[in-house]
């Protein structure tokens, strides 16, 4: 990621690199990644110095890096509001447009 390589989304990756570089104090942020099948964008965040990176998804994911965390949508909803984690930045690459279609373990037409 630090070599500015491009993954599946090509030009979108370049936009993310530019955005991360433009954020003053990025290294002090806890970053949320919404929806992720592979931890490419999480790796970008860690490579650019994010304090931590948490992925939220309908399906449980597991990572083996001390700065990478994950939580399911249900587990987040089950937490009392005052116990939910807070983030300084959030990233979503091709996730929101899939919600409600049931393609990635999400419920059909959620409210």
C-alpha positions as a LaTeX table, in Angstrom:
\begin{tabular}{lrrr}
\hline
Residue & $x$ (\AA) & $y$ (\AA) & $z$ (\AA) \\
\hline
Unk1 & 0.00 & 0.00 & 0.00 \\
Unk2 & 2.79 & 2.43 & 0.76 \\
Unk3 & 4.02 & 1.95 & $-2.84$ \\
Unk4 & 0.66 & 3.31 & $-4.04$ \\
Unk5 & $-0.26$ & 0.12 & $-5.81$ \\
Unk6 & $-3.78$ & $-0.24$ & $-7.13$ \\
Unk7 & $-6.11$ & $-3.07$ & $-6.24$ \\
Unk8 & $-9.46$ & $-4.02$ & $-7.66$ \\
Unk9 & $-10.85$ & $-0.49$ & $-7.97$ \\
Unk10 & $-7.91$ & 1.12 & $-9.80$ \\
Unk11 & $-8.45$ & 4.88 & $-9.92$ \\
Unk12 & $-10.45$ & 4.77 & $-6.67$ \\
Unk13 & $-7.31$ & 3.59 & $-4.92$ \\
Unk14 & $-5.46$ & 6.67 & $-6.19$ \\
Unk15 & $-8.24$ & 8.91 & $-4.83$ \\
Unk16 & $-7.90$ & 7.22 & $-1.45$ \\
Unk17 & $-4.12$ & 7.70 & $-1.40$ \\
Unk18 & $-4.57$ & 11.40 & $-2.11$ \\
Unk19 & $-7.27$ & 11.77 & 0.52 \\
Unk20 & $-5.24$ & 10.01 & 3.21 \\
Unk21 & $-2.19$ & 12.11 & 2.41 \\
Unk22 & $-4.27$ & 15.29 & 2.66 \\
Unk23 & $-5.60$ & 14.55 & 6.15 \\
Unk24 & $-3.48$ & 16.31 & 8.72 \\
Unk25 & $-2.95$ & 14.06 & 11.73 \\
Unk26 & $-4.08$ & 10.87 & 9.98 \\
Unk27 & $-1.61$ & 8.92 & 12.13 \\
Unk28 & $-3.67$ & 9.84 & 15.21 \\
Unk29 & $-6.97$ & 8.59 & 13.83 \\
Unk30 & $-8.97$ & 5.46 & 14.46 \\
Unk31 & $-10.42$ & 4.62 & 11.04 \\
Unk32 & $-13.61$ & 2.74 & 10.21 \\
Unk33 & $-13.89$ & 0.74 & 6.98 \\
Unk34 & $-17.50$ & $-0.02$ & 6.09 \\
Unk35 & $-17.85$ & $-3.33$ & 4.27 \\
Unk36 & $-14.73$ & $-5.20$ & 3.25 \\
Unk37 & $-14.02$ & $-8.59$ & 1.73 \\
Unk38 & $-10.24$ & $-8.25$ & 1.64 \\
Unk39 & $-8.29$ & $-5.92$ & 3.93 \\
Unk40 & $-6.73$ & $-3.82$ & 1.14 \\
Unk41 & $-8.10$ & $-0.46$ & 2.32 \\
Unk42 & $-7.37$ & $-1.38$ & 5.90 \\
Unk43 & $-3.76$ & $-2.02$ & 4.85 \\
Unk44 & $-3.62$ & 1.39 & 3.18 \\
Unk45 & $-4.79$ & 3.05 & 6.38 \\
Unk46 & $-2.24$ & 1.20 & 8.51 \\
Unk47 & 0.56 & 1.85 & 6.00 \\
Unk48 & $-0.23$ & 5.56 & 6.20 \\
Unk49 & $-0.04$ & 5.49 & 9.98 \\
Unk50 & $-3.62$ & 5.19 & 11.26 \\
Unk51 & $-3.70$ & 4.42 & 14.97 \\
Unk52 & $-6.16$ & 1.58 & 14.28 \\
Unk53 & $-8.52$ & 0.40 & 11.58 \\
Unk54 & $-11.84$ & $-1.31$ & 12.32 \\
Unk55 & $-13.90$ & $-3.08$ & 9.68 \\
Unk56 & $-17.65$ & $-3.32$ & 10.08 \\
Unk57 & $-19.45$ & $-5.92$ & 8.00 \\
Unk58 & $-22.52$ & $-8.13$ & 8.15 \\
Unk59 & $-20.24$ & $-11.18$ & 8.19 \\
Unk60 & $-17.52$ & $-11.71$ & 10.79 \\
Unk61 & $-13.99$ & $-11.18$ & 9.54 \\
Unk62 & $-10.75$ & $-11.99$ & 11.30 \\
Unk63 & $-7.38$ & $-10.29$ & 10.92 \\
Unk64 & $-3.99$ & $-11.08$ & 12.39 \\
Unk65 & $-2.57$ & $-7.61$ & 12.94 \\
Unk66 & $-2.63$ & $-5.68$ & 16.20 \\
Unk67 & $-3.99$ & $-2.52$ & 14.56 \\
Unk68 & $-6.77$ & $-4.27$ & 12.59 \\
Unk69 & $-10.06$ & $-4.86$ & 14.36 \\
Unk70 & $-13.47$ & $-6.00$ & 13.19 \\
Unk71 & $-17.06$ & $-5.91$ & 14.35 \\
Unk72 & $-20.27$ & $-7.16$ & 12.80 \\
Unk73 & $-23.22$ & $-4.89$ & 12.19 \\
Unk74 & $-25.25$ & $-6.91$ & 14.70 \\
Unk75 & $-22.56$ & $-6.73$ & 17.39 \\
Unk76 & $-22.36$ & $-2.96$ & 16.95 \\
Unk77 & $-26.15$ & $-2.61$ & 17.15 \\
Unk78 & $-26.17$ & $-4.70$ & 20.33 \\
Unk79 & $-23.79$ & $-2.31$ & 22.11 \\
Unk80 & $-25.34$ & 0.47 & 24.17 \\
Unk81 & $-24.85$ & 3.78 & 22.33 \\
Unk82 & $-22.39$ & 5.09 & 24.92 \\
Unk83 & $-20.19$ & 1.98 & 24.48 \\
Unk84 & $-19.99$ & 2.09 & 20.69 \\
Unk85 & $-16.54$ & 2.91 & 19.30 \\
Unk86 & $-15.85$ & 6.36 & 17.88 \\
Unk87 & $-13.81$ & 7.00 & 14.74 \\
Unk88 & $-11.95$ & 9.97 & 13.33 \\
Unk89 & $-12.44$ & 8.88 & 9.72 \\
Unk90 & $-14.57$ & 6.42 & 7.78 \\
Unk91 & $-14.05$ & 4.80 & 4.38 \\
Unk92 & $-16.52$ & 2.91 & 2.25 \\
Unk93 & $-15.57$ & 1.61 & $-1.17$ \\
Unk94 & $-18.43$ & $-0.05$ & $-3.05$ \\
Unk95 & $-20.46$ & $-1.07$ & $-0.01$ \\
Unk96 & $-23.51$ & 1.12 & 0.52 \\
Unk97 & $-24.96$ & 0.44 & $-2.91$ \\
Unk98 & $-25.10$ & $-3.29$ & $-2.06$ \\
Unk99 & $-26.97$ & $-2.96$ & 1.24 \\
Unk100 & $-30.40$ & $-4.53$ & 1.22 \\
Unk101 & $-29.72$ & $-6.85$ & $-1.71$ \\
Unk102 & $-28.74$ & $-9.86$ & 0.41 \\
Unk103 & $-25.57$ & $-10.52$ & $-1.57$ \\
Unk104 & $-23.09$ & $-10.25$ & 1.30 \\
Unk105 & $-25.05$ & $-11.62$ & 4.23 \\
Unk106 & $-27.04$ & $-8.43$ & 4.73 \\
Unk107 & $-30.79$ & $-8.60$ & 5.31 \\
Unk108 & $-33.06$ & $-7.94$ & 2.36 \\
Unk109 & $-34.51$ & $-4.44$ & 2.41 \\
Unk110 & $-33.38$ & $-3.44$ & 5.92 \\
Unk111 & $-35.26$ & $-0.59$ & 7.56 \\
\hline
\end{tabular}
